[in-house]
mmCIF file with all atom_site columns, C-alpha atoms in Angstrom:
data_model
loop_
_atom_site.group_PDB
_atom_site.id
_atom_site.type_symbol
_atom_site.label_atom_id
_atom_site.label_alt_id
_atom_site.label_comp_id
_atom_site.label_asym_id
_atom_site.label_entity_id
_atom_site.label_seq_id
_atom_site.pdbx_PDB_ins_code
_atom_site.Cartn_x
_atom_site.Cartn_y
_atom_site.Cartn_z
_atom_site.occupancy
_atom_site.B_iso_or_equiv
_atom_site.pdbx_formal_charge
_atom_site.auth_seq_id
_atom_site.auth_comp_id
_atom_site.auth_asym_id
_atom_site.auth_atom_id
_atom_site.pdbx_PDB_model_num
ATOM 1   C CA . ARG A 1 1   ? 0.638  -0.404  0.369   1.00 0.00 ? 1   ARG A CA 1
ATOM 2   C CA . VAL A 1 2   ? 1.652  3.546   -1.384  1.00 0.00 ? 2   VAL A CA 1
ATOM 3   C CA . GLY A 1 3   ? 0.378  6.284   0.750   1.00 0.00 ? 3   GLY A CA 1
ATOM 4   C CA . LEU A 1 4   ? 1.849  10.406  1.398   1.00 0.00 ? 4   LEU A CA 1
ATOM 5   C CA . HIS A 1 5   ? 3.444  11.145  4.328   1.00 0.00 ? 5   HIS A CA 1
ATOM 6   C CA . GLN A 1 6   ? 3.729  14.601  5.168   1.00 0.00 ? 6   GLN A CA 1
ATOM 7   C CA . LYS A 1 7   ? 5.887  16.358  7.292   1.00 0.00 ? 7   LYS A CA 1
ATOM 8   C CA . VAL A 1 8   ? 5.469  19.969  8.185   1.00 0.00 ? 8   VAL A CA 1
ATOM 9   C CA . LEU A 1 9   ? 8.063  22.275  9.862   1.00 0.00 ? 9   LEU A CA 1
ATOM 10  C CA . LEU A 1 10  ? 7.901  25.407  10.826  1.00 0.00 ? 10  LEU A CA 1
ATOM 11  C CA . LEU A 1 11  ? 10.612 27.369  10.455  1.00 0.00 ? 11  LEU A CA 1
ATOM 12  C CA . HIS A 1 12  ? 10.144 30.923  13.098  1.00 0.00 ? 12  HIS A CA 1
ATOM 13  C CA . ASN A 1 13  ? 12.541 34.211  11.517  1.00 0.00 ? 13  ASN A CA 1
ATOM 14  C CA . TYR A 1 14  ? 11.498 37.639  14.216  1.00 0.00 ? 14  TYR A CA 1
ATOM 15  C CA . ARG A 1 15  ? 7.488  37.836  12.665  1.00 0.00 ? 15  ARG A CA 1
ATOM 16  C CA . LEU A 1 16  ? 7.719  35.864  9.858   1.00 0.00 ? 16  LEU A CA 1
ATOM 17  C CA . SER A 1 17  ? 6.899  32.146  10.193  1.00 0.00 ? 17  SER A CA 1
ATOM 18  C CA . ILE A 1 18  ? 6.695  30.174  7.274   1.00 0.00 ? 18  ILE A CA 1
ATOM 19  C CA . VAL A 1 19  ? 5.809  26.452  6.952   1.00 0.00 ? 19  VAL A CA 1
ATOM 20  C CA . ILE A 1 20  ? 7.092  24.653  4.614   1.00 0.00 ? 20  ILE A CA 1
ATOM 21  C CA . LEU A 1 21  ? 5.022  21.542  3.341   1.00 0.00 ? 21  LEU A CA 1
ATOM 22  C CA . ILE A 1 22  ? 7.323  17.951  2.705   1.00 0.00 ? 22  ILE A CA 1
ATOM 23  C CA . THR A 1 23  ? 5.308  14.931  1.380   1.00 0.00 ? 23  THR A CA 1
ATOM 24  C CA . ILE A 1 24  ? 7.073  12.783  1.272   1.00 0.00 ? 24  ILE A CA 1
ATOM 25  C CA . LYS A 1 25  ? 5.922  8.923   -0.138  1.00 0.00 ? 25  LYS A CA 1
ATOM 26  C CA . THR A 1 26  ? 5.835  5.788   1.444   1.00 0.00 ? 26  THR A CA 1
ATOM 27  C CA . THR A 1 27  ? 4.627  1.919   1.423   1.00 0.00 ? 27  THR A CA 1
ATOM 28  C CA . GLU A 1 28  ? 4.632  -0.660  3.620   1.00 0.00 ? 28  GLU A CA 1
ATOM 29  C CA . LEU A 1 29  ? 6.990  -3.031  1.718   1.00 0.00 ? 29  LEU A CA 1
ATOM 30  C CA . ALA A 1 30  ? 10.098 -1.803  -0.241  1.00 0.00 ? 30  ALA A CA 1
ATOM 31  C CA . TYR A 1 31  ? 13.012 -4.150  -2.601  1.00 0.00 ? 31  TYR A CA 1
ATOM 32  C CA . VAL A 1 32  ? 16.894 -3.043  -2.111  1.00 0.00 ? 32  VAL A CA 1
ATOM 33  C CA . ASN A 1 33  ? 18.922 -4.261  -5.298  1.00 0.00 ? 33  ASN A CA 1
ATOM 34  C CA . VAL A 1 34  ? 22.165 -2.726  -5.291  1.00 0.00 ? 34  VAL A CA 1
ATOM 35  C CA . ILE A 1 35  ? 21.366 -1.549  -9.056  1.00 0.00 ? 35  ILE A CA 1
ATOM 36  C CA . GLY A 1 36  ? 18.823 0.196   -7.404  1.00 0.00 ? 36  GLY A CA 1
ATOM 37  C CA . ILE A 1 37  ? 18.525 3.650   -7.506  1.00 0.00 ? 37  ILE A CA 1
ATOM 38  C CA . ASN A 1 38  ? 17.777 5.877   -4.384  1.00 0.00 ? 38  ASN A CA 1
ATOM 39  C CA . GLN A 1 39  ? 15.158 8.270   -6.221  1.00 0.00 ? 39  GLN A CA 1
ATOM 40  C CA . ILE A 1 40  ? 11.501 8.759   -6.000  1.00 0.00 ? 40  ILE A CA 1
ATOM 41  C CA . THR A 1 41  ? 8.916  7.484   -8.114  1.00 0.00 ? 41  THR A CA 1
ATOM 42  C CA . THR A 1 42  ? 6.033  6.387   -8.397  1.00 0.00 ? 42  THR A CA 1
ATOM 43  C CA . THR A 1 43  ? 7.676  2.639   -8.766  1.00 0.00 ? 43  THR A CA 1
ATOM 44  C CA . SER A 1 44  ? 10.427 2.965   -6.536  1.00 0.00 ? 44  SER A CA 1
ATOM 45  C CA . GLY A 1 45  ? 10.936 0.572   -4.550  1.00 0.00 ? 45  GLY A CA 1
ATOM 46  C CA . ASP A 1 46  ? 8.920  -1.945  -5.828  1.00 0.00 ? 46  ASP A CA 1
ATOM 47  C CA . HIS A 1 47  ? 9.653  -5.350  -7.112  1.00 0.00 ? 47  HIS A CA 1
ATOM 48  C CA . ASP A 1 48  ? 10.882 -3.843  -10.326 1.00 0.00 ? 48  ASP A CA 1
ATOM 49  C CA . ASP A 1 49  ? 12.218 -1.177  -9.733  1.00 0.00 ? 49  ASP A CA 1
ATOM 50  C CA . PRO A 1 50  ? 13.880 -1.479  -6.567  1.00 0.00 ? 50  PRO A CA 1
ATOM 51  C CA . LEU A 1 51  ? 15.982 0.989   -4.202  1.00 0.00 ? 51  LEU A CA 1
ATOM 52  C CA . ARG A 1 52  ? 19.659 1.048   -3.819  1.00 0.00 ? 52  ARG A CA 1
ATOM 53  C CA . THR A 1 53  ? 20.717 1.512   0.367   1.00 0.00 ? 53  THR A CA 1
ATOM 54  C CA . VAL A 1 54  ? 18.501 -1.234  3.149   1.00 0.00 ? 54  VAL A CA 1
ATOM 55  C CA . GLU A 1 55  ? 18.998 2.807   5.146   1.00 0.00 ? 55  GLU A CA 1
ATOM 56  C CA . PHE A 1 56  ? 17.466 4.442   1.700   1.00 0.00 ? 56  PHE A CA 1
ATOM 57  C CA . ALA A 1 57  ? 14.526 2.352   1.923   1.00 0.00 ? 57  ALA A CA 1
ATOM 58  C CA . LEU A 1 58  ? 13.861 2.669   6.130   1.00 0.00 ? 58  LEU A CA 1
ATOM 59  C CA . PHE A 1 59  ? 13.123 5.369   5.339   1.00 0.00 ? 59  PHE A CA 1
ATOM 60  C CA . HIS A 1 60  ? 10.503 4.354   2.638   1.00 0.00 ? 60  HIS A CA 1
ATOM 61  C CA . THR A 1 61  ? 8.599  2.254   4.564   1.00 0.00 ? 61  THR A CA 1
ATOM 62  C CA . VAL A 1 62  ? 6.239  2.779   6.933   1.00 0.00 ? 62  VAL A CA 1
ATOM 63  C CA . SER A 1 63  ? 4.039  0.082   9.822   1.00 0.00 ? 63  SER A CA 1
ATOM 64  C CA . SER A 1 64  ? 0.614  0.224   9.534   1.00 0.00 ? 64  SER A CA 1
ATOM 65  C CA . GLN A 1 65  ? -0.827 -0.994  13.594  1.00 0.00 ? 65  GLN A CA 1
ATOM 66  C CA . ASN A 1 66  ? -2.579 -4.473  12.082  1.00 0.00 ? 66  ASN A CA 1
ATOM 67  C CA . ARG A 1 67  ? 1.166  -5.520  9.762   1.00 0.00 ? 67  ARG A CA 1
ATOM 68  C CA . ALA A 1 68  ? 4.857  -5.201  8.972   1.00 0.00 ? 68  ALA A CA 1
ATOM 69  C CA . SER A 1 69  ? 6.528  -2.426  7.338   1.00 0.00 ? 69  SER A CA 1
ATOM 70  C CA . GLN A 1 70  ? 8.811  -5.279  4.301   1.00 0.00 ? 70  GLN A CA 1
ATOM 71  C CA . ILE A 1 71  ? 12.342 -4.932  2.950   1.00 0.00 ? 71  ILE A CA 1
ATOM 72  C CA . PHE A 1 72  ? 13.189 -7.522  1.323   1.00 0.00 ? 72  PHE A CA 1
ATOM 73  C CA . ILE A 1 73  ? 16.784 -7.420  0.189   1.00 0.00 ? 73  ILE A CA 1
ATOM 74  C CA . PHE A 1 74  ? 18.475 -9.109  -2.872  1.00 0.00 ? 74  PHE A CA 1
ATOM 75  C CA . PRO A 1 75  ? 22.227 -11.249 -3.720  1.00 0.00 ? 75  PRO A CA 1
ATOM 76  C CA . GLY A 1 76  ? 24.846 -8.449  -2.886  1.00 0.00 ? 76  GLY A CA 1
ATOM 77  C CA . ASN A 1 77  ? 26.406 -7.084  -0.466  1.00 0.00 ? 77  ASN A CA 1
ATOM 78  C CA . TYR A 1 78  ? 24.968 -3.501  1.085   1.00 0.00 ? 78  TYR A CA 1
ATOM 79  C CA . SER A 1 79  ? 27.584 -0.879  3.100   1.00 0.00 ? 79  SER A CA 1
ATOM 80  C CA . GLU A 1 80  ? 25.606 0.648   5.068   1.00 0.00 ? 80  GLU A CA 1
ATOM 81  C CA . TYR A 1 81  ? 26.433 2.951   8.164   1.00 0.00 ? 81  TYR A CA 1
ATOM 82  C CA . CYS A 1 82  ? 23.665 3.170   10.846  1.00 0.00 ? 82  CYS A CA 1
ATOM 83  C CA . LEU A 1 83  ? 19.644 1.303   10.717  1.00 0.00 ? 83  LEU A CA 1
ATOM 84  C CA . ILE A 1 84  ? 17.582 3.222   11.891  1.00 0.00 ? 84  ILE A CA 1
ATOM 85  C CA . ILE A 1 85  ? 14.437 1.649   13.366  1.00 0.00 ? 85  ILE A CA 1
ATOM 86  C CA . GLY A 1 86  ? 12.428 3.594   15.867  1.00 0.00 ? 86  GLY A CA 1
ATOM 87  C CA . GLY A 1 87  ? 8.629  2.849   16.887  1.00 0.00 ? 87  GLY A CA 1
ATOM 88  C CA . GLN A 1 88  ? 7.820  0.080   14.273  1.00 0.00 ? 88  GLN A CA 1
ATOM 89  C CA . SER A 1 89  ? 7.701  -2.826  12.903  1.00 0.00 ? 89  SER A CA 1
ATOM 90  C CA . LEU A 1 90  ? 9.908  -4.052  10.371  1.00 0.00 ? 90  LEU A CA 1
ATOM 91  C CA . LEU A 1 91  ? 10.761 -7.243  8.764   1.00 0.00 ? 91  LEU A CA 1
ATOM 92  C CA . MET A 1 92  ? 13.993 -7.320  6.599   1.00 0.00 ? 92  MET A CA 1
ATOM 93  C CA . VAL A 1 93  ? 14.181 -10.811 4.951   1.00 0.00 ? 93  VAL A CA 1
ATOM 94  C CA . GLY A 1 94  ? 17.336 -11.513 2.498   1.00 0.00 ? 94  GLY A CA 1
ATOM 95  C CA . THR A 1 95  ? 17.531 -13.978 -0.099  1.00 0.00 ? 95  THR A CA 1
ATOM 96  C CA . ARG A 1 96  ? 17.679 -18.046 0.725   1.00 0.00 ? 96  ARG A CA 1
ATOM 97  C CA . ILE A 1 97  ? 20.979 -19.711 -0.696  1.00 0.00 ? 97  ILE A CA 1
ATOM 98  C CA . GLY A 1 98  ? 21.152 -21.093 -4.118  1.00 0.00 ? 98  GLY A CA 1
ATOM 99  C CA . SER A 1 99  ? 17.922 -18.395 -4.778  1.00 0.00 ? 99  SER A CA 1
ATOM 100 C CA . ILE A 1 100 ? 19.057 -15.603 -7.042  1.00 0.00 ? 100 ILE A CA 1
ATOM 101 C CA . GLU A 1 101 ? 15.679 -12.797 -5.529  1.00 0.00 ? 101 GLU A CA 1
ATOM 102 C CA . PRO A 1 102 ? 14.197 -12.337 -1.952  1.00 0.00 ? 102 PRO A CA 1
ATOM 103 C CA . ASP A 1 103 ? 11.052 -14.104 -1.241  1.00 0.00 ? 103 ASP A CA 1
ATOM 104 C CA . SER A 1 104 ? 8.048  -13.558 0.292   1.00 0.00 ? 104 SER A CA 1
ATOM 105 C CA . GLN A 1 105 ? 7.577  -16.964 2.083   1.00 0.00 ? 105 GLN A CA 1
ATOM 106 C CA . GLN A 1 106 ? 9.096  -17.537 4.818   1.00 0.00 ? 106 GLN A CA 1
ATOM 107 C CA . ILE A 1 107 ? 9.480  -21.738 5.294   1.00 0.00 ? 107 ILE A CA 1
ATOM 108 C CA . GLN A 1 108 ? 12.521 -23.276 8.545   1.00 0.00 ? 108 GLN A CA 1
ATOM 109 C CA . ASP A 1 109 ? 14.561 -24.480 6.471   1.00 0.00 ? 109 ASP A CA 1
ATOM 110 C CA . GLN A 1 110 ? 16.302 -22.741 4.855   1.00 0.00 ? 110 GLN A CA 1
ATOM 111 C CA . LEU A 1 111 ? 19.949 -20.609 4.667   1.00 0.00 ? 111 LEU A CA 1
ATOM 112 C CA . PRO A 1 112 ? 20.903 -17.551 4.717   1.00 0.00 ? 112 PRO A CA 1
ATOM 113 C CA . GLY A 1 113 ? 21.870 -16.558 1.488   1.00 0.00 ? 113 GLY A CA 1
ATOM 114 C CA . PRO A 1 114 ? 24.135 -14.072 -0.337  1.00 0.00 ? 114 PRO A CA 1
ATOM 115 C CA . SER A 1 115 ? 22.413 -11.253 1.076   1.00 0.00 ? 115 SER A CA 1
ATOM 116 C CA . GLU A 1 116 ? 24.720 -8.934  3.778   1.00 0.00 ? 116 GLU A CA 1
ATOM 117 C CA . ILE A 1 117 ? 24.675 -5.803  5.878   1.00 0.00 ? 117 ILE A CA 1
ATOM 118 C CA . GLN A 1 118 ? 27.929 -4.681  6.686   1.00 0.00 ? 118 GLN A CA 1
ATOM 119 C CA . ASN A 1 119 ? 29.103 -1.642  7.854   1.00 0.00 ? 119 ASN A CA 1
ATOM 120 C CA . THR A 1 120 ? 30.827 1.881   6.066   1.00 0.00 ? 120 THR A CA 1
ATOM 121 C CA . GLN A 1 121 ? 34.176 2.612   7.240   1.00 0.00 ? 121 GLN A CA 1
ATOM 122 C CA . GLU A 1 122 ? 32.608 6.240   8.331   1.00 0.00 ? 122 GLU A CA 1
ATOM 123 C CA . THR A 1 123 ? 30.388 3.901   10.733  1.00 0.00 ? 123 THR A CA 1
ATOM 124 C CA . ASP A 1 124 ? 31.210 5.175   14.278  1.00 0.00 ? 124 ASP A CA 1
ATOM 125 C CA . GLN A 1 125 ? 28.436 4.025   16.012  1.00 0.00 ? 125 GLN A CA 1
ATOM 126 C CA . ASP A 1 126 ? 25.779 0.953   16.333  1.00 0.00 ? 126 ASP A CA 1
ATOM 127 C CA . LEU A 1 127 ? 25.172 -0.324  13.199  1.00 0.00 ? 127 LEU A CA 1
ATOM 128 C CA . ILE A 1 128 ? 21.305 -1.209  13.504  1.00 0.00 ? 128 ILE A CA 1
ATOM 129 C CA . GLN A 1 129 ? 19.756 0.393   16.429  1.00 0.00 ? 129 GLN A CA 1
ATOM 130 C CA . VAL A 1 130 ? 15.558 -0.669  17.180  1.00 0.00 ? 130 VAL A CA 1
ATOM 131 C CA . PHE A 1 131 ? 14.664 1.978   19.394  1.00 0.00 ? 131 PHE A CA 1
ATOM 132 C CA . ASN A 1 132 ? 10.555 1.005   21.235  1.00 0.00 ? 132 ASN A CA 1
ATOM 133 C CA . GLY A 1 133 ? 10.064 -1.451  17.823  1.00 0.00 ? 133 GLY A CA 1
ATOM 134 C CA . VAL A 1 134 ? 10.097 -4.742  16.510  1.00 0.00 ? 134 VAL A CA 1
ATOM 135 C CA . LEU A 1 135 ? 12.307 -5.916  13.563  1.00 0.00 ? 135 LEU A CA 1
ATOM 136 C CA . THR A 1 136 ? 12.399 -9.505  12.858  1.00 0.00 ? 136 THR A CA 1
ATOM 137 C CA . LEU A 1 137 ? 15.645 -10.920 10.131  1.00 0.00 ? 137 LEU A CA 1
ATOM 138 C CA . HIS A 1 138 ? 15.412 -12.998 8.235   1.00 0.00 ? 138 HIS A CA 1
ATOM 139 C CA . LEU A 1 139 ? 17.987 -15.135 5.438   1.00 0.00 ? 139 LEU A CA 1
ATOM 140 C CA . LEU A 1 140 ? 20.434 -12.015 6.070   1.00 0.00 ? 140 LEU A CA 1
ATOM 141 C CA . VAL A 1 141 ? 24.073 -12.369 7.371   1.00 0.00 ? 141 VAL A CA 1
ATOM 142 C CA . ILE A 1 142 ? 24.964 -9.741  9.147   1.00 0.00 ? 142 ILE A CA 1
ATOM 143 C CA . ARG A 1 143 ? 28.736 -9.064  8.487   1.00 0.00 ? 143 ARG A CA 1
ATOM 144 C CA . ILE A 1 144 ? 31.322 -5.646  11.372  1.00 0.00 ? 144 ILE A CA 1
ATOM 145 C CA . ASP A 1 145 ? 34.240 -5.165  9.573   1.00 0.00 ? 145 ASP A CA 1
ATOM 146 C CA . ASN A 1 146 ? 36.822 -4.131  12.817  1.00 0.00 ? 146 ASN A CA 1
ATOM 147 C CA . SER A 1 147 ? 39.753 -3.692  9.885   1.00 0.00 ? 147 SER A CA 1
ATOM 148 C CA . TYR A 1 148 ? 38.714 -0.311  10.235  1.00 0.00 ? 148 TYR A CA 1
ATOM 149 C CA . THR A 1 149 ? 41.029 2.467   12.418  1.00 0.00 ? 149 THR A CA 1
ATOM 150 C CA . ILE A 1 150 ? 37.677 3.314   14.226  1.00 0.00 ? 150 ILE A CA 1
ATOM 151 C CA . THR A 1 151 ? 38.352 4.215   18.083  1.00 0.00 ? 151 THR A CA 1
ATOM 152 C CA . THR A 1 152 ? 34.648 4.080   19.471  1.00 0.00 ? 152 THR A CA 1
ATOM 153 C CA . PRO A 1 153 ? 32.707 0.751   19.988  1.00 0.00 ? 153 PRO A CA 1
ATOM 154 C CA . PHE A 1 154 ? 29.926 -0.577  19.149  1.00 0.00 ? 154 PHE A CA 1
ATOM 155 C CA . SER A 1 155 ? 28.036 -3.293  18.322  1.00 0.00 ? 155 SER A CA 1
ATOM 156 C CA . ALA A 1 156 ? 25.955 -5.495  14.959  1.00 0.00 ? 156 ALA A CA 1
ATOM 157 C CA . ILE A 1 157 ? 22.463 -4.406  16.804  1.00 0.00 ? 157 ILE A CA 1
ATOM 158 C CA . ALA A 1 158 ? 21.313 -2.911  19.144  1.00 0.00 ? 158 ALA A CA 1
ATOM 159 C CA . ILE A 1 159 ? 17.921 -2.960  21.110  1.00 0.00 ? 159 ILE A CA 1
ATOM 160 C CA . HIS A 1 160 ? 16.648 0.672   22.855  1.00 0.00 ? 160 HIS A CA 1
ATOM 161 C CA . GLY A 1 161 ? 14.042 1.327   24.521  1.00 0.00 ? 161 GLY A CA 1
ATOM 162 C CA . GLN A 1 162 ? 10.836 -0.421  26.941  1.00 0.00 ? 162 GLN A CA 1
ATOM 163 C CA . GLN A 1 163 ? 8.871  -0.955  23.912  1.00 0.00 ? 163 GLN A CA 1
ATOM 164 C CA . ALA A 1 164 ? 11.808 -3.234  21.922  1.00 0.00 ? 164 ALA A CA 1
#
């Protein structure tokens, strides 16, 4: 389901108030592929027009009260700075071993395949952070590269808040 999510930004300059309305395309389901494009169009995030990064997909997916948002990840290595899940329910599904694309039907004995999320050299905080939300991971490899000269320790997944 595609909808429009609106944010209102108020700027105050002396006696002048300006209201800026920002409209963002949101959906409950998005696909990510290393050959995708992080650009919002009427079909972006669809199976045939995937987004490029998990972070961009996270920003444009929303969960409802009855249904988790879903991000399906094609095979590839996704270098991400930081993925923040805040106050929503999210299912991230990779590609099973032996397959060339993610499948929405999950079978218990499937092994994670070639969908891998890893930190970038610029990552200086926990890679995946859940704040008062629910995160379910299927068929994904999470890799932390510690060969960078990072002075601040961080985790692959950090869970914060009372509702997480």
